[in-house]
Amino acid sequence: MFLDYYEILEINRGATDADIKNAYRRLAVKFHPTCNKDAGSIDRFCLLGEAYEVLSDLQKKALYDKFGGEGLKGGAPLQTSEGVVWSAKYTYHNNPEKTFKQFFGSNNPYSALFETDGPLQYCGRILDPVPTQDPPIEKELPLSLEDLFHGRKKKINISRKVMNEDSGTSCIKDKILTINIEPGWTDGTKVVFPKEGDQGPYKIPADIIFIIREKSHPQFTREGNDLIYKSSISLEKALTGCSVEVETLDGRQINIPINDIVHPAYRKVVAGEGMPHFQDPARRGDLILTFDIQFPKSLSYERREQIRQALKCS
């Protein structure tokens, strides 16, 4: 007497793959030995494992549907391009826990309960599932130094899964998120949009987090709230003085006189011409000038002597 796998899973012969999975999920949890230790339930749990293993496998299911249990377990003739061959005989491994773990991903059925529709039961009790939240979704947001100096609004379009009114199906919808960039924000600043991730039954949508990434700038580098500007000057200007003209991030031209002797470690600080402080935009960091001193590639003997004499007098 061979088993009726469809009857064991309480489904009809027209059941889809999803029907087969849902039936096994429901019945395997119901008859799991954790809940039912009587011999009848343990036997039913084993039969459920065998029925699911056959009906969830396309080749095994096709053999069973055409030849029944006898053809599945005893072998059946199959027509191939090389003639008639006999199928391999099927034998269940009699380890329903193995089937259970392969299906649920663990020996804990609770992990799969939240994928089912309708009231959830475990060990005969209706459960009120506790929604869990997906991990945060982090996205990098590159911004120019000008954006971080002035502040601005930036609109970002996202696509996410949204539950329909029937609470059982979902669709993809677009949404515009607006980020108010504040003057003085730094690289690594995080902007959190709570629960704007994909929606789903029995789960809390993930938070979406945008991480500010400062783009490199052709003129300035940033150190905290200070702006660093490197100026190339000749050795003559380094020794005799000069002025450096700098275009600021807000479009002004400022002229900075350099009256000191510029040595390789020299830095000229212009107070209040740096980045705004995030918590107090009225305050500004400093503009710091560093120098790349251009030495002459060659000097004539006369020039060397002139320089030597000039330096002796200093």
Short mmCIF file of C-alpha atoms in Angstrom, two decimals, residues 29-30 35-36 120-127:
data_model
loop_
_atom_site.label_atom_id
_atom_site.label_comp_id
_atom_site.label_asym_id
_atom_site.label_seq_id
_atom_site.Cartn_x
_atom_site.Cartn_y
_atom_site.Cartn_z
CA VAL A 29 4.90 23.03 12.81
CA LYS A 30 1.63 21.54 14.06
CA CYS A 35 4.60 20.02 20.49
CA ASN A 36 3.34 16.46 20.08
CA LEU A 120 -0.41 31.68 13.46
CA GLN A 121 -0.44 28.54 15.57
CA TYR A 122 2.28 26.70 17.39
CA CYS A 123 1.64 23.77 19.74
CA GLY A 124 -2.09 24.43 19.45
CA ARG A 125 -1.83 28.07 20.55
CA ILE A 126 -2.67 31.09 18.39
CA LEU A 127 0.33 33.39 18.42
#
